[in-house]
C-alpha positions as MATLAB code, in Angstrom:
seq = 'MSDAREAEGPGTKADEPSAKAGEAGAEAEEPRRSNETQDDGGRRKYGPLGTTLVIIPTYNEAENIKLIVARVRESVPDAHILVADDNSPDGTGKVADELAAEDDHVKVLHRKGKEGLGAAYLAGFRWGIEHGYGVLVEMDADGSHQPEELPRLLTALKGADLVIGSRWVPGGRIVNWPKSREFISRGGSTYSRLLLDVPIRDMTAGYRAFRKETLEGIGMDEVASQGYCFQIDLAWRAIKAGFHVIEVPVTFIERERGESKMSRDIVTEAAWRVMSWGVGSRVNKVLGRKEPKGSEDPKEPKESKELTESTEPNEPKEPKESTASEESREPKES';
ca = [
     -18.216   33.209   35.613;
     -19.811   36.184   37.385;
     -18.251   37.891   40.596;
     -19.756   39.416   43.647;
     -18.137   42.738   44.956;
     -18.453   45.480   47.319;
     -19.684   48.911   46.133;
     -18.417   52.138   47.576;
     -19.757   52.927   51.073;
     -18.909   53.788   54.883;
     -15.776   51.364   55.339;
     -15.665   49.955   51.783;
     -13.583   50.290   48.483;
     -15.123   50.489   44.974;
     -12.116   49.662   43.368;
     -11.815   46.635   45.435;
     -10.909   43.433   42.919;
     -13.711   41.191   42.343;
     -13.945   37.729   43.119;
     -14.707   34.581   41.480;
     -17.172   32.086   43.567;
     -14.886   30.633   46.028;
     -11.641   32.624   44.693;
     -11.283   35.867   46.609;
      -9.491   38.425   44.738;
      -9.417   36.791   41.390;
     -10.840   38.485   38.450;
     -13.635   37.009   36.466;
     -14.605   37.340   32.808;
     -18.310   37.777   32.540;
     -20.454   37.306   29.628;
     -22.292   40.124   27.947;
     -26.010   40.737   28.101;
     -28.470   42.634   25.846;
     -28.406   45.567   27.733;
     -24.354   46.193   27.844;
     -21.964   47.175   25.317;
     -17.829   47.285   25.610;
     -15.916   50.340   25.393;
     -12.624   50.486   23.664;
     -10.604   48.979   26.355;
     -12.860   45.928   26.560;
     -14.681   46.831   29.776;
     -18.337   46.279   30.212;
     -20.656   49.190   29.696;
     -23.894   49.090   30.898;
     -27.039   50.440   29.361;
     -29.579   52.843   30.909;
     -31.267   51.484   33.927;
     -34.975   52.637   32.900;
     -37.824   53.421   35.269;
     -37.670   51.470   38.773;
     -40.400   49.831   40.251;
     -40.101   49.302   44.278;
     -42.085   45.992   45.195;
     -43.618   45.822   48.453;
     -45.193   42.565   49.546;
     -47.763   42.929   52.510;
     -49.708   40.915   54.683;
     -50.968   42.627   57.647;
     -49.099   45.905   57.231;
     -51.742   48.260   57.403;
     -49.630   50.176   60.287;
     -46.578   50.512   58.163;
     -47.641   50.981   54.511;
     -48.400   54.575   54.469;
     -45.312   55.425   56.007;
     -43.124   53.217   54.049;
     -44.909   54.556   50.751;
     -44.349   58.065   51.775;
     -40.773   57.474   52.524;
     -39.870   55.672   49.100;
     -41.936   58.664   47.307;
     -39.576   61.183   49.328;
     -36.428   59.326   48.609;
     -36.654   58.510   44.800;
     -39.564   60.724   43.269;
     -39.395   59.038   39.841;
     -39.431   55.549   41.255;
     -42.917   53.671   41.057;
     -44.323   51.537   43.874;
     -45.926   47.981   43.687;
     -47.738   47.077   46.582;
     -48.402   43.039   46.320;
     -50.977   42.376   49.022;
     -51.767   38.935   49.838;
     -55.400   39.616   50.956;
     -54.276   40.995   54.454;
     -57.088   40.672   56.950;
     -56.020   43.811   58.427;
     -56.877   46.076   55.533;
     -53.780   46.621   54.290;
     -54.771   46.487   50.743;
     -57.691   48.895   51.110;
     -55.130   51.359   52.336;
     -52.817   50.535   49.347;
     -56.018   51.305   47.221;
     -56.425   54.524   48.789;
     -52.866   55.726   48.210;
     -52.870   54.575   44.817;
     -55.857   56.757   43.885;
     -54.032   59.551   45.138;
     -50.696   58.979   43.377;
     -50.250   57.644   40.060;
     -46.894   56.457   41.078;
     -48.468   53.853   43.422;
     -49.827   50.566   41.965;
     -51.608   47.854   43.858;
     -51.592   43.909   43.204;
     -54.344   41.948   45.178;
     -53.497   38.299   45.338;
     -55.894   35.689   46.487;
     -54.294   34.931   49.786;
     -51.065   34.513   51.722;
     -48.835   32.364   49.580;
     -45.305   33.395   50.831;
     -42.831   36.270   50.212;
     -41.258   34.341   47.407;
     -44.620   33.856   45.425;
     -45.430   37.660   46.095;
     -42.080   39.053   44.642;
     -42.425   36.645   41.752;
     -45.845   38.107   40.875;
     -44.454   41.441   41.247;
     -41.337   40.850   39.017;
     -43.579   39.492   36.217;
     -46.040   42.474   36.459;
     -43.302   44.792   36.309;
     -41.433   43.539   33.409;
     -44.880   43.081   31.515;
     -45.370   46.745   32.111;
     -41.890   47.670   31.269;
     -40.124   48.782   34.249;
     -36.193   48.419   33.779;
     -35.261   48.112   37.415;
     -37.109   46.023   40.087;
     -36.416   46.417   43.642;
     -37.379   44.364   46.695;
     -38.327   46.396   49.961;
     -39.949   45.282   53.294;
     -42.994   46.859   54.335;
     -41.921   47.290   57.921;
     -39.261   50.179   57.675;
     -36.171   47.575   58.156;
     -34.999   48.464   54.619;
     -34.543   52.294   54.408;
     -35.906   53.781   51.621;
     -33.133   56.723   51.974;
     -30.568   54.402   50.937;
     -32.295   53.148   47.846;
     -30.250   55.865   45.688;
     -27.114   54.296   46.751;
     -28.175   50.677   45.458;
     -29.254   52.238   42.203;
     -26.265   54.233   41.762;
     -24.180   51.022   42.202;
     -26.518   49.006   39.728;
     -25.397   51.367   36.732;
     -22.422   49.214   36.660;
     -23.884   45.789   37.965;
     -26.761   43.450   36.993;
     -27.943   42.919   40.764;
     -27.074   44.962   43.906;
     -27.620   43.480   47.431;
     -28.151   45.642   50.320;
     -25.738   43.966   52.713;
     -25.660   44.010   56.338;
     -22.384   42.005   56.598;
     -20.009   43.855   54.447;
     -17.985   46.788   56.112;
     -20.225   49.758   56.736;
     -23.500   47.424   57.177;
     -25.169   47.247   60.283;
     -28.357   46.210   62.480;
     -30.405   47.906   64.858;
     -32.521   46.701   67.407;
     -31.841   42.994   66.751;
     -31.590   40.395   69.554;
     -28.393   38.216   69.323;
     -30.223   35.316   68.460;
     -31.781   36.912   65.228;
     -28.064   37.980   64.510;
     -26.792   34.387   64.911;
     -29.344   32.932   62.636;
     -28.741   35.669   59.918;
     -25.015   35.434   59.983;
     -25.109   31.814   60.174;
     -27.535   31.211   57.383;
     -25.206   33.747   55.264;
     -22.010   31.847   56.163;
     -23.774   28.419   55.846;
     -25.077   29.159   52.231;
     -21.879   30.826   51.104;
     -19.659   27.704   51.887;
     -22.264   25.108   50.683;
     -22.773   27.024   47.518;
     -19.607   28.335   46.773;
     -20.546   31.809   46.293;
     -18.662   35.154   47.657;
     -21.834   36.961   48.831;
     -21.746   37.750   52.332;
     -25.594   38.327   52.882;
     -26.906   35.718   51.218;
     -30.271   36.144   53.019;
     -30.354   39.960   52.484;
     -33.888   40.988   51.245;
     -32.896   44.596   50.388;
     -32.131   44.336   46.213;
     -32.272   45.892   43.074;
     -32.270   43.843   39.805;
     -31.969   44.913   36.275;
     -34.764   43.567   34.177;
     -32.503   41.161   32.271;
     -31.136   39.629   35.157;
     -34.596   38.477   36.352;
     -35.132   37.323   32.857;
     -31.996   35.280   32.780;
     -32.156   33.403   35.896;
     -35.053   30.954   35.086;
     -37.872   32.549   37.401;
     -40.196   30.038   36.106;
     -38.345   27.370   37.924;
     -38.260   29.008   41.272;
     -40.152   27.266   44.030;
     -38.418   28.597   47.417;
     -39.935   30.912   49.986;
     -38.865   32.948   52.685;
     -35.322   33.245   53.455;
     -34.398   30.455   50.785;
     -35.861   32.523   48.145;
     -33.240   35.236   48.623;
     -30.459   32.609   48.709;
     -32.055   31.062   45.580;
     -32.047   34.107   43.501;
     -28.507   35.513   44.428;
     -27.056   31.778   43.707;
     -28.872   31.652   40.517;
     -27.773   35.263   39.607;
     -23.978   34.079   40.040;
     -24.418   30.584   38.177;
     -25.828   32.471   35.387;
     -22.909   34.896   35.257;
     -24.130   38.230   36.336;
     -22.162   40.481   37.862;
     -23.465   41.279   41.597;
     -22.621   44.078   44.194;
     -23.079   44.333   47.690;
     -23.653   47.821   49.003;
     -23.501   48.371   53.039;
     -26.966   49.419   54.322;
     -28.572   49.558   58.016;
     -31.037   47.147   58.925;
     -33.350   48.570   61.154;
     -35.771   45.903   63.188;
     -39.578   46.588   62.654;
     -41.410   48.629   65.381;
     -44.989   47.799   64.492;
     -46.698   44.859   63.539;
     -45.274   41.078   63.658;
     -42.272   39.720   62.313;
     -43.005   36.601   59.665;
     -40.196   34.791   60.399;
     -40.626   31.366   61.774;
     -38.881   28.204   62.316;
     -40.323   26.617   59.373;
     -38.723   28.998   57.144;
     -35.354   28.615   58.391;
     -35.606   24.730   58.214;
     -36.745   24.967   54.652;
     -33.647   27.118   54.041;
     -31.232   24.825   55.677;
     -32.621   21.784   54.034;
     -32.868   23.323   50.432;
     -29.138   24.801   50.638;
     -27.771   21.424   51.609;
     -29.617   19.890   48.898;
     -28.475   22.442   46.266;
     -24.835   22.475   47.582;
     -24.513   18.442   47.431;
     -26.204   18.568   44.169;
     -24.193   21.025   42.721;
     -20.761   19.254   43.702;
     -22.231   15.718   42.458;
     -22.987   17.395   38.988;
     -19.584   18.596   38.898;
     -17.807   15.259   39.664;
     -20.034   13.638   37.081;
     -19.706   16.255   34.418;
     -23.150   17.108   34.145;
     -24.450   20.167   33.292;
     -26.272   21.941   35.939;
     -29.476   23.972   35.531;
     -29.811   27.607   35.855;
     -31.182   27.202   39.403;
     -32.512   25.000   41.781;
     -36.242   24.036   41.334;
     -38.015   21.527   42.924;
     -39.815   19.022   40.789;
     -42.400   18.218   43.260;
     -43.711   21.938   43.491;
     -45.855   23.585   41.061;
     -44.464   26.130   38.719;
     -45.659   29.362   37.122;
     -46.736   29.300   33.668;
     -44.978   32.016   31.738;
     -47.864   34.440   30.872;
     -46.135   37.847   31.063;
     -44.224   39.251   27.728;
     -41.506   41.855   27.745;
     -42.614   45.317   27.072;
     -41.554   46.697   23.704;
     -40.621   49.819   25.227;
     -38.651   48.838   28.427;
     -37.551   52.326   29.650;
     -41.269   53.770   29.202;
     -43.461   51.808   31.607;
     -46.909   51.105   30.428;
     -49.784   52.312   32.287;
     -51.339   49.458   34.168;
     -54.587   48.029   33.073;
     -57.681   49.577   34.628;
     -58.116   46.147   36.802;
     -54.950   46.642   38.492;
     -56.215   47.803   41.425;
     -57.996   44.345   41.853;
     -55.885   42.555   39.929;
     -55.108   38.785   41.196;
     -51.886   36.982   41.182;
     -52.041   34.158   38.215;
     -50.062   31.836   40.609;
     -51.062   28.651   41.851;
     -51.607   27.964   45.515;
     -48.902   25.770   47.032;
     -50.149   22.323   47.608;
];
């Protein structure tokens, strides 16, 4: 079993006891992964992180992309950035290409069209793994995730498999959000936590840092969810696969420019899928069935596993010459 715990930050304690899913305060024995060893006391000892790739999905973010890239470069100078653009009509992809031409730490993945947040992140994860990055970070383009807080997530990842930037742990907060959005976010996390029986307080958070091995171990090829639901899906898969998850308090600031991609359809999809996952998981337990790694939907197309692991995971390979115009290999949703 895995556990989720809060990392040190304002109002939190780093030595707080870890908790099994559904059992606050219980210690959980976790499996060893390919990048870990054990010290003489039998405690887990993680391997080096490797180079960080910050993945920023974009659709009509021309007003924001220059600023967010500059803030990431200043906050974590050694990190690389991958802008995954869904053929934005406002020219975001062109702006990203200009940034990449001036800075070899910036890469661009041009995708065929708007296919959703989940598909963009999955394409970015695969690209990053193929090119040898050891850490893959999710970050919004609109500035709601503060790049200045990324060092805190990366520090916590030295002792974890997945770190979530959480709004709903002590020290976390939100700025300029209407009460309706806060209700949806808090309610969605509570709903998911109870139905899926996991200890994570901010299940819908989109500011995350993954070790490469974590993404390789959660069944990415089976993920078909999008938006709000995508974040819940990945967190649940990580817990079920026995990975160590930590929540770090962050400040979430509502976007000042551009339009939010949140919609009623996204919330409805999340509520329906989480309900089906929770019920299915309980049925499997009652019947003694072995649960799958995650929560794939057989009705939706799955990605073919085309990327391979780099032979030098801590030394990212230079992208192919066609990177600036590379298209996603993912099928469009039906």
